Amino acid sequence: MTDATARLDPYNEISDIDRRVFGGFVEHLGRHIYDGIFEPGHPAADESGFRTDVIDLVKELGVSTIRYPGGNFVSGYRWEDGIGPVEDRPRRLDLAWHSTETNEVGLHEFSDWLERVGSELMLAVNLGTRGTQEALDVLEYSNSSAHTAWTDRRAANGHPEPFAVTMWCLGNEMDGPWQIGHKNADDYGKLASQTAKAMRMLDPGVELVVCGSSGRGMPTFGSWERTVLEHTFDDVDFISCHSYYQEMGGNAQEFLASGVDMAKFIESVVAIADTVAATKKSEKRIMISFDEWNIWYLHNEEGGQNDKPEEQGWPVAPRLLEDQYHALDAVVFGDLMITLLQHADRVRSASLAQLVNVIAPIMTEPGGPAWKQTTFFPFSLTSRLANGRAVRVPVDAGTFESDKLGSVDKVNAVATIDEEGVSLFVVNRSVTESADLRVDLSPLVAALGRSVAVVESHLLHEDDMYAANTLESPERVGVRDASASVDSDTLTVSLPAVSWAAIRLA
Ligand code: AHR
């Protein structure tokens, strides 16, 4: 057992929190759209074919902005295929996921669904097979209120008012050799700059995300960011980060250090962006859109890829990337959310990849139920409880050695402070030792001028860390009361090995 001490000082502020950090991502991939959010004929489907049980779960999850329609998919996508009468829409081959896209769901349908779930649209344009002109076309169709051929078509398709999309991604993972239209940093940087300038001429209010690296381990990581930002610094607001984590070789302790890897990724990209700013003698700060992050069992033990879509032919909505998450995954996931909040000053947008059926917190069966995966709990609790501003919570609990990352803190925490109260999020990353955490609240109590009490506390932990929720056993894993208490300005909570907790004080 470890004795852990921490201090919650409200003046140790990181920044206010942009709610867009609790975003999601919906790609035309596998059973995400078809048989996921959209299943006409399902007993819970509404008049438009959207599953209301899924809508309820997405609302409960609490996702702010949702990135759409990809992902790798967008780099071969013709957005016009998804507008107009559904019966006239073409079936197309989706080369990214070796599937057939029916185009039954497009911009209008997805925007309707977003209204039902109460989330905001973030669009990605295709800079793989397409370029500046098509980006301008979809922007004009979506955002213009002028009278033009595109806005006439939008009105004829049932949406006279603009969709008013603020955030736009300039392509997807253009550094990745797997990407259709993959480019080197110079070629992509020039195209992104030219496209961004033109998009701003059409709509100066857009916020633009340029592609960063699709992982910290990419061979071009670092030089990609520098070159791309040298071309686009004046034209964009955000640079993207993408990162997926998984347990390899049964080494749970190493996997539990994933938050440190994410922190190093963010801090490196910030350093590069600020270096480019310095060379340009600019005060402008490029923010990070961490617009793909999650646990994903992408690789098998031999280093190969787990999902092989090409082995299934060209099916409609095949079962792809349907990872089943266990309690250990959810604890690492909770730590990734702590890490995002610890960098709230520069991570102003993030998208959990993805939402339904595809590496997702929500699973469905065709004609059957929808249920919560283990990762649902840390996301929904953090999204609901983390408001206002983020505050550092230094913890002294000792370290363990990670093969890849060196010395790693056993316990990691962050707090948020809003008008009504304070939330503490904490993870015990040790696979062997529980931690008795005592948090000194005296700076908080002094600043407030009154004492605080625990109003809710949630613990995510399973003695069997590989326990998961499944179709047969959808409620096997959940959260329980963390039994946190406050006595004489000290918050006390016991954290079993491999656990995550959220505690609300008021
Ligand atoms: O989220 C799954 C895939 O991961 C996305 O399509 C792609 O952008 C990334 O490589």
Coordinates of C-alpha atoms and ligand atoms in Angstrom, one line a residue:
M1 CA 0.0 0.0 0.0
T2 CA 1.2 3.5 -0.9
D3 CA 0.7 6.6 1.2
A4 CA -0.2 9.3 -1.3
T5 CA -0.4 13.0 -0.6
A6 CA -1.7 15.9 -2.7
R7 CA -2.6 19.5 -2.5
L8 CA -5.5 21.3 -4.1
D9 CA -4.8 25.0 -4.5
P10 CA -7.3 26.8 -6.6
Y11 CA -4.7 29.4 -7.6
N12 CA -2.6 26.6 -9.2
E13 CA -4.6 27.2 -12.3
I14 CA -4.0 25.7 -15.8
S15 CA -6.7 27.5 -17.8
D16 CA -10.4 27.6 -18.4
I17 CA -11.7 24.4 -20.1
D18 CA -13.0 24.6 -23.6
R19 CA -16.1 22.3 -23.7
R20 CA -15.0 21.1 -27.1
V21 CA -12.4 18.9 -25.4
F22 CA -15.3 16.5 -24.7
G23 CA -15.9 15.9 -28.4
G24 CA -16.5 12.7 -30.3
F25 CA -15.9 11.3 -33.8
V26 CA -18.3 9.6 -36.1
E27 CA -16.8 8.0 -39.3
H28 CA -18.5 6.1 -42.1
L29 CA -16.8 3.0 -41.0
G30 CA -18.0 -0.5 -40.2
R31 CA -21.3 -0.5 -38.2
H32 CA -20.9 3.0 -36.9
I33 CA -23.6 4.7 -39.0
Y34 CA -25.4 1.8 -40.5
D35 CA -26.6 -0.7 -37.8
G36 CA -25.2 1.8 -35.2
I37 CA -26.8 5.2 -35.0
F38 CA -29.1 4.5 -38.1
E39 CA -31.2 1.3 -38.2
P40 CA -34.6 1.8 -39.8
G41 CA -36.8 -1.1 -38.7
H42 CA -35.3 -1.4 -35.3
P43 CA -38.0 -1.3 -32.6
A44 CA -36.3 1.8 -31.1
A45 CA -35.9 3.7 -34.4
D46 CA -37.6 7.0 -34.8
E47 CA -39.3 8.2 -38.0
S48 CA -35.9 9.0 -39.6
G49 CA -34.5 5.6 -38.8
F50 CA -32.2 6.8 -35.9
R51 CA -32.1 4.5 -32.9
T52 CA -33.5 6.4 -29.9
D53 CA -31.8 4.1 -27.5
V54 CA -28.4 5.1 -29.0
I55 CA -29.4 8.8 -29.0
D56 CA -30.2 8.5 -25.2
L57 CA -26.8 6.9 -24.5
V58 CA -24.9 9.5 -26.6
K59 CA -26.7 12.2 -24.7
E60 CA -25.8 10.6 -21.4
L61 CA -22.2 10.3 -22.6
G62 CA -22.1 14.1 -22.9
V63 CA -20.2 14.7 -26.2
S64 CA -19.8 18.3 -27.3
T65 CA -18.6 18.6 -30.8
I66 CA -18.6 15.6 -33.2
R67 CA -16.1 15.3 -36.0
Y68 CA -17.5 13.8 -39.2
P69 CA -17.4 12.0 -41.8
G70 CA -13.9 10.6 -41.3
G71 CA -11.1 9.6 -40.7
N72 CA -9.5 7.7 -43.5
F73 CA -13.0 7.6 -45.2
V74 CA -13.0 11.3 -45.9
S75 CA -9.9 11.1 -48.1
G76 CA -11.9 9.3 -50.8
Y77 CA -15.4 10.8 -50.1
R78 CA -17.5 12.9 -52.4
W79 CA -19.7 14.8 -50.0
E80 CA -22.3 15.5 -52.8
D81 CA -23.1 11.8 -52.9
G82 CA -24.8 12.2 -49.5
I83 CA -27.2 15.0 -50.5
G84 CA -30.5 15.0 -52.4
P85 CA -33.2 12.3 -52.6
V86 CA -31.9 9.2 -50.9
E87 CA -33.2 6.9 -53.8
D88 CA -30.9 8.8 -56.2
R89 CA -27.8 8.6 -54.2
P90 CA -25.0 6.4 -55.6
R91 CA -23.4 3.4 -54.0
R92 CA -19.7 3.8 -53.9
L93 CA -16.6 1.8 -53.0
D94 CA -15.0 3.0 -49.8
L95 CA -11.3 2.2 -50.4
A96 CA -10.2 3.1 -46.9
W97 CA -12.3 0.4 -45.2
H98 CA -12.9 -1.9 -48.2
S99 CA -16.6 -1.5 -47.9
T100 CA -19.6 -0.3 -49.9
E101 CA -21.0 3.1 -48.9
T102 CA -24.7 3.4 -49.6
N103 CA -24.8 7.1 -48.9
E104 CA -28.2 6.8 -47.1
V105 CA -26.8 9.0 -44.5
G106 CA -25.1 12.3 -45.5
L107 CA -24.7 15.8 -44.3
H108 CA -28.5 16.5 -43.8
E109 CA -29.2 13.3 -42.0
F110 CA -26.2 13.6 -39.8
S111 CA -27.0 17.1 -38.9
D112 CA -30.6 16.0 -37.9
W113 CA -29.1 13.3 -35.7
L114 CA -26.8 15.9 -34.1
E115 CA -29.8 18.0 -33.2
R116 CA -31.4 15.0 -31.5
V117 CA -28.2 14.3 -29.4
G118 CA -27.5 18.0 -28.7
S119 CA -24.0 18.1 -30.2
E120 CA -22.3 20.4 -32.6
L121 CA -20.9 19.5 -36.0
M122 CA -17.2 19.6 -36.9
L123 CA -16.5 18.7 -40.6
A124 CA -13.5 17.3 -42.3
V125 CA -12.8 18.1 -46.0
N126 CA -11.3 15.7 -48.5
L127 CA -7.7 16.7 -49.3
G128 CA -6.8 13.2 -50.4
T129 CA -8.5 12.7 -53.8
R130 CA -9.9 16.3 -53.9
G131 CA -8.7 19.8 -53.2
T132 CA -9.5 23.5 -52.6
Q133 CA -12.5 23.7 -55.0
E134 CA -14.4 20.9 -53.3
A135 CA -13.6 22.2 -49.9
L136 CA -15.1 25.6 -51.0
D137 CA -18.1 23.8 -52.4
V138 CA -19.0 22.0 -49.2
L139 CA -18.3 25.1 -47.1
E140 CA -20.5 27.3 -49.3
Y141 CA -23.2 24.6 -49.2
S142 CA -23.0 24.4 -45.4
N143 CA -22.4 27.9 -44.3
S144 CA -23.3 30.5 -46.9
S145 CA -26.4 32.6 -46.5
A146 CA -25.9 34.2 -50.0
H147 CA -28.2 33.2 -52.8
T148 CA -26.1 30.8 -55.0
A149 CA -26.5 27.5 -56.9
W150 CA -25.2 25.6 -53.8
T151 CA -27.5 27.3 -51.3
D152 CA -30.4 26.8 -53.7
R153 CA -29.6 23.1 -53.6
R154 CA -29.4 23.1 -49.9
A155 CA -32.8 24.8 -49.6
A156 CA -34.2 22.3 -52.2
N157 CA -32.9 19.5 -50.0
G158 CA -34.8 20.8 -47.1
H159 CA -32.4 23.1 -45.2
P160 CA -32.8 26.8 -46.3
E161 CA -30.8 27.9 -43.2
P162 CA -27.0 27.4 -43.2
F163 CA -25.7 24.5 -41.1
A164 CA -23.2 27.1 -39.6
V165 CA -20.3 24.7 -39.1
T166 CA -17.5 26.4 -37.2
M167 CA -14.7 23.8 -37.0
W168 CA -13.2 22.4 -40.2
C169 CA -10.4 19.8 -40.5
L170 CA -8.1 20.3 -43.5
G171 CA -8.0 16.6 -44.5
N172 CA -7.2 13.6 -42.3
E173 CA -3.8 12.1 -41.3
M174 CA -2.1 13.2 -44.5
D175 CA 1.3 12.1 -43.1
G176 CA 0.1 8.5 -43.1
P177 CA 1.3 6.3 -46.1
W178 CA -2.1 4.4 -45.7
Q179 CA -4.0 7.6 -46.5
I180 CA -5.5 8.1 -49.9
G181 CA -3.6 11.0 -51.4
H182 CA -0.9 10.8 -48.7
K183 CA 1.6 13.7 -49.2
N184 CA 4.9 14.9 -47.9
A185 CA 4.8 17.8 -45.4
D186 CA 5.7 20.4 -48.0
D187 CA 3.1 19.4 -50.5
Y188 CA 0.4 19.1 -47.8
G189 CA 1.4 22.3 -46.1
K190 CA 1.1 24.2 -49.4
L191 CA -2.3 22.7 -50.2
A192 CA -3.6 23.2 -46.7
S193 CA -2.5 26.9 -46.7
Q194 CA -4.1 27.6 -50.1
T195 CA -7.3 25.8 -49.0
A196 CA -7.5 27.6 -45.7
K197 CA -7.0 31.0 -47.2
A198 CA -9.8 30.4 -49.7
M199 CA -12.1 29.0 -47.1
R200 CA -11.6 32.1 -45.0
M201 CA -12.4 34.3 -48.0
L202 CA -15.7 32.5 -48.2
D203 CA -16.3 32.4 -44.4
P204 CA -13.9 34.4 -42.1
G205 CA -15.6 32.9 -39.1
V206 CA -14.4 29.3 -39.6
E207 CA -11.9 27.7 -37.2
L208 CA -9.4 25.5 -39.1
V209 CA -7.5 22.4 -38.0
V210 CA -4.4 21.5 -40.0
C211 CA -3.2 17.8 -39.9
G212 CA -0.4 17.1 -37.5
S213 CA 1.1 13.6 -37.1
S214 CA -1.1 10.5 -36.8
G215 CA 1.0 9.4 -33.9
R216 CA 4.1 10.4 -31.9
G217 CA 5.8 7.3 -33.2
M218 CA 5.5 8.3 -36.9
P219 CA 9.0 8.5 -38.5
T220 CA 8.2 12.1 -39.7
F221 CA 6.8 13.2 -36.3
G222 CA 8.2 16.6 -35.4
S223 CA 9.6 17.6 -38.8
W224 CA 6.0 17.1 -40.2
E225 CA 4.6 19.6 -37.6
R226 CA 7.4 22.1 -38.2
T227 CA 7.1 22.1 -42.0
V228 CA 3.3 22.1 -42.1
L229 CA 3.1 25.0 -39.6
E230 CA 5.8 27.0 -41.5
H231 CA 3.4 26.9 -44.5
T232 CA 0.1 27.3 -42.6
F233 CA 0.9 29.2 -39.3
D234 CA -1.0 32.4 -40.4
D235 CA -3.9 30.4 -41.8
V236 CA -5.0 27.9 -39.2
D237 CA -6.1 27.9 -35.5
F238 CA -5.4 24.3 -34.6
I239 CA -3.0 21.5 -35.3
S240 CA -4.3 18.0 -34.8
C241 CA -2.8 15.1 -32.7
H242 CA -4.0 11.5 -33.1
S243 CA -3.0 8.8 -30.7
Y244 CA -4.2 5.3 -29.8
Y245 CA -3.0 3.1 -27.0
Q246 CA -3.2 -0.7 -26.3
E247 CA -1.7 -3.2 -23.9
M248 CA 1.1 -5.1 -25.6
G249 CA 2.7 -8.4 -24.5
G250 CA 0.5 -8.6 -21.4
N251 CA 2.4 -5.7 -19.8
A252 CA -0.4 -3.9 -18.0
Q253 CA 2.1 -1.7 -16.0
E254 CA 3.5 -0.3 -19.3
F255 CA 0.0 0.3 -20.7
L256 CA -0.9 2.2 -17.5
A257 CA 1.8 4.8 -18.4
S258 CA 0.0 5.8 -21.6
G259 CA -1.1 9.1 -20.1
V260 CA 2.6 10.1 -19.9
D261 CA 3.0 9.3 -23.6
M262 CA 0.0 11.5 -24.4
A263 CA 1.4 14.3 -22.3
K264 CA 4.8 14.2 -24.0
F265 CA 3.1 14.2 -27.4
I266 CA 1.1 17.4 -26.5
E267 CA 4.1 19.1 -25.0
S268 CA 6.3 18.3 -28.0
V269 CA 3.7 19.7 -30.5
V270 CA 3.2 22.8 -28.3
A271 CA 7.0 23.3 -28.3
I272 CA 7.2 23.0 -32.1
A273 CA 4.2 25.3 -32.7
D274 CA 5.7 27.9 -30.4
T275 CA 9.1 27.6 -32.1
V276 CA 7.5 28.4 -35.4
A277 CA 5.7 31.3 -33.7
A278 CA 9.1 32.6 -32.4
T279 CA 10.7 32.4 -35.9
K280 CA 7.8 34.4 -37.2
K281 CA 8.0 36.8 -34.3
S282 CA 4.4 36.2 -33.7
E283 CA 2.4 36.2 -30.4
K284 CA -0.2 33.9 -32.0
R285 CA -0.6 30.6 -30.3
I286 CA -1.7 27.5 -32.3
M287 CA -4.0 25.3 -30.3
I288 CA -4.2 21.5 -30.3
S289 CA -7.2 19.6 -31.6
F290 CA -6.6 16.1 -30.2
D291 CA -9.2 14.9 -32.7
E292 CA -8.5 11.1 -32.4
W293 CA -7.7 9.5 -29.1
N294 CA -8.7 6.2 -27.5
I295 CA -7.7 2.7 -26.7
W296 CA -7.5 0.6 -29.9
Y297 CA -6.2 -2.9 -30.2
L298 CA -4.8 -2.0 -33.6
H299 CA -1.8 -4.3 -33.6
N300 CA -1.4 -8.0 -32.7
E301 CA 1.5 -9.4 -30.7
E302 CA 3.5 -9.9 -33.9
G303 CA 3.2 -6.2 -34.8
G304 CA 0.7 -6.8 -37.6
Q305 CA -2.7 -5.1 -37.9
N306 CA -5.7 -6.8 -36.2
D307 CA -8.5 -5.7 -38.6
K308 CA -8.1 -6.7 -42.2
P309 CA -11.1 -5.2 -44.0
E310 CA -9.9 -6.4 -47.4
E311 CA -10.5 -10.0 -46.3
Q312 CA -14.3 -9.4 -46.2
G313 CA -14.8 -8.2 -49.8
W314 CA -16.9 -5.0 -50.3
P315 CA -19.7 -5.5 -47.7
V316 CA -22.1 -2.8 -46.5
A317 CA -21.4 -2.0 -42.8
P318 CA -19.1 -5.0 -41.9
R319 CA -18.1 -5.6 -38.3
L320 CA -14.8 -3.7 -38.1
L321 CA -12.8 -2.3 -35.2
E322 CA -15.4 -3.7 -32.7
D323 CA -13.0 -3.7 -29.7
Q324 CA -14.4 -4.9 -26.4
Y325 CA -13.0 -2.8 -23.5
H326 CA -12.2 -4.1 -20.1
A327 CA -11.8 -2.4 -16.7
L328 CA -8.0 -1.9 -17.3
D329 CA -8.7 -0.1 -20.6
A330 CA -11.2 2.2 -18.8
V331 CA -8.7 3.1 -16.1
V332 CA -6.1 4.1 -18.8
F333 CA -8.8 5.9 -20.7
G334 CA -9.7 7.9 -17.5
D335 CA -6.1 8.8 -17.2
L336 CA -6.0 10.0 -20.8
M337 CA -8.9 12.4 -19.9
I338 CA -7.0 13.6 -16.9
T339 CA -4.0 14.3 -19.3
L340 CA -6.2 16.3 -21.7
L341 CA -7.5 18.4 -18.8
Q342 CA -3.9 18.9 -17.5
H343 CA -3.2 20.5 -20.9
A344 CA -6.4 22.5 -21.1
D345 CA -4.5 25.7 -21.9
R346 CA -3.4 24.3 -25.3
V347 CA -5.8 21.4 -25.9
R348 CA -8.9 23.3 -26.8
S349 CA -10.6 20.6 -28.7
A350 CA -10.5 16.8 -28.6
S351 CA -12.5 14.0 -30.2
L352 CA -12.9 10.5 -28.7
A353 CA -12.5 8.1 -31.6
Q354 CA -15.1 6.8 -32.0
L355 CA -18.7 6.7 -30.6
V356 CA -20.8 3.7 -31.6
N357 CA -19.7 0.1 -32.4
V358 CA -16.3 1.2 -33.9
I359 CA -13.7 1.4 -31.0
A360 CA -16.6 2.8 -29.1
P361 CA -18.0 3.4 -25.7
I362 CA -21.5 2.4 -27.0
M363 CA -22.2 -0.9 -28.7
T364 CA -25.4 -2.1 -30.5
E365 CA -26.7 -5.3 -32.0
P366 CA -28.9 -5.2 -35.1
G367 CA -32.5 -5.6 -33.9
G368 CA -31.1 -5.9 -30.4
P369 CA -30.0 -3.9 -27.4
A370 CA -27.4 -1.1 -27.0
W371 CA -25.1 -1.1 -24.1
K372 CA -22.2 0.8 -22.4
Q373 CA -18.7 -0.3 -22.7
T374 CA -16.3 0.2 -19.7
T375 CA -14.9 3.4 -21.3
F376 CA -18.3 5.0 -21.2
F377 CA -18.0 5.7 -17.5
P378 CA -14.9 7.8 -17.3
F379 CA -16.0 9.8 -20.3
S380 CA -19.5 10.6 -19.1
L381 CA -18.4 11.4 -15.6
T382 CA -15.6 13.7 -16.7
S383 CA -17.7 15.4 -19.2
R384 CA -20.4 16.0 -16.6
L385 CA -18.2 17.0 -13.7
A386 CA -15.3 18.9 -15.3
N387 CA -16.4 22.4 -15.9
G388 CA -15.0 25.9 -15.4
R389 CA -11.3 25.9 -15.0
A390 CA -8.7 23.2 -14.7
V391 CA -6.3 23.2 -11.7
R392 CA -3.0 21.3 -11.2
V393 CA -3.0 18.8 -8.3
P394 CA 0.6 17.7 -7.6
V395 CA 0.6 14.2 -6.1
D396 CA 3.4 12.7 -4.1
A397 CA 3.0 8.9 -4.3
G398 CA 6.3 7.6 -5.7
T399 CA 7.0 6.3 -9.2
F400 CA 7.5 3.2 -11.3
E401 CA 9.9 2.6 -14.2
S402 CA 8.4 2.4 -17.6
D403 CA 10.5 0.7 -20.4
K404 CA 9.6 3.4 -22.9
L405 CA 8.9 6.5 -20.7
G406 CA 11.3 6.3 -17.8
S407 CA 10.1 7.3 -14.3
V408 CA 6.3 7.5 -14.2
D409 CA 4.1 8.8 -11.3
K410 CA 2.0 6.1 -9.7
V411 CA -0.9 8.4 -9.0
N412 CA -2.0 11.2 -11.3
A413 CA -4.7 13.8 -10.7
V414 CA -6.3 17.0 -11.9
A415 CA -9.1 19.2 -10.5
T416 CA -11.7 21.5 -12.0
I417 CA -13.4 24.4 -10.4
D418 CA -16.7 25.9 -11.4
E419 CA -19.4 28.1 -9.9
E420 CA -21.0 25.3 -8.0
G421 CA -18.2 23.2 -6.8
V422 CA -14.9 21.4 -7.3
S423 CA -14.2 18.0 -9.1
L424 CA -11.2 15.8 -8.5
F425 CA -10.1 13.2 -11.0
V426 CA -7.5 10.7 -10.0
V427 CA -5.9 7.5 -11.2
N428 CA -3.8 4.9 -9.5
R429 CA -1.6 3.5 -12.2
S430 CA 0.1 0.9 -10.1
V431 CA -0.8 -2.8 -11.0
T432 CA 0.3 -4.0 -7.6
E433 CA -0.2 -1.3 -4.9
S434 CA -3.3 0.4 -3.6
A435 CA -2.9 4.0 -2.6
D436 CA -4.4 5.8 0.4
L437 CA -4.7 9.3 -0.9
R438 CA -4.9 12.4 1.4
V439 CA -5.6 15.7 -0.4
D440 CA -4.8 18.9 1.5
L441 CA -7.8 21.1 0.8
S442 CA -6.7 24.0 3.1
P443 CA -5.8 26.4 0.2
L444 CA -9.2 25.7 -1.3
V445 CA -11.1 26.2 1.9
A446 CA -9.2 29.4 2.6
A447 CA -10.0 30.8 -0.8
L448 CA -13.6 29.9 -0.5
G449 CA -13.9 31.0 3.1
R450 CA -16.0 28.0 4.0
S451 CA -15.6 24.2 4.3
V452 CA -16.4 21.7 1.6
A453 CA -18.0 18.3 1.6
V454 CA -18.1 15.3 -0.7
V455 CA -21.4 15.3 -2.7
E456 CA -20.7 12.4 -5.0
S457 CA -17.8 10.1 -5.6
H458 CA -17.3 7.3 -8.2
L459 CA -14.7 4.5 -8.3
L460 CA -13.9 2.5 -11.4
H461 CA -12.1 -0.7 -10.4
E462 CA -12.5 -4.4 -10.8
D463 CA -10.6 -7.2 -9.0
D464 CA -10.5 -8.8 -12.4
M465 CA -9.1 -6.0 -14.5
Y466 CA -10.0 -7.9 -17.7
A467 CA -13.7 -7.9 -16.8
A468 CA -15.8 -6.3 -19.6
N469 CA -19.4 -5.5 -20.6
T470 CA -20.8 -7.8 -23.3
L471 CA -24.0 -8.5 -25.1
E472 CA -24.6 -11.4 -22.7
S473 CA -23.5 -9.4 -19.7
P474 CA -24.0 -5.7 -20.4
E475 CA -23.7 -4.5 -16.9
R476 CA -20.8 -6.5 -15.6
V477 CA -18.6 -3.4 -15.1
G478 CA -19.7 -0.1 -13.8
V479 CA -18.8 2.5 -11.2
R480 CA -19.5 2.4 -7.5
D481 CA -19.2 4.8 -4.6
A482 CA -15.6 5.7 -3.9
S483 CA -16.2 6.2 -0.1
A484 CA -14.3 9.5 -0.2
S485 CA -14.7 11.8 2.8
V486 CA -13.5 15.2 4.0
D487 CA -12.3 15.8 7.6
S488 CA -10.6 18.9 8.8
D489 CA -9.7 20.2 5.3
T490 CA -8.4 16.9 4.2
L491 CA -10.0 14.7 1.6
T492 CA -9.3 11.0 2.0
V493 CA -9.9 8.3 -0.5
S494 CA -8.6 4.7 -1.0
L495 CA -7.6 3.8 -4.5
P496 CA -7.1 0.1 -5.2
A497 CA -4.4 -0.8 -7.7
V498 CA -5.6 -0.1 -11.3
S499 CA -8.4 2.3 -10.4
W500 CA -9.8 5.7 -11.5
A501 CA -12.0 7.9 -9.4
A502 CA -14.1 11.1 -9.8
I503 CA -15.0 13.0 -6.6
R504 CA -17.3 16.0 -6.5
L505 CA -17.0 18.6 -3.6
A506 CA -19.4 21.4 -2.9
Ligands
AHR1 O1 -10.4 5.9 -36.0 C1 -10.0 4.9 -36.9 C2 -9.0 5.5 -37.9 O2 -7.8 5.8 -37.2 C3 -9.4 6.7 -38.6 O3 -10.1 6.5 -39.8 C4 -8.0 7.3 -39.0 O4 -8.0 8.7 -39.1 C5 -7.1 6.7 -38.0 O5 -6.0 6.1 -38.5

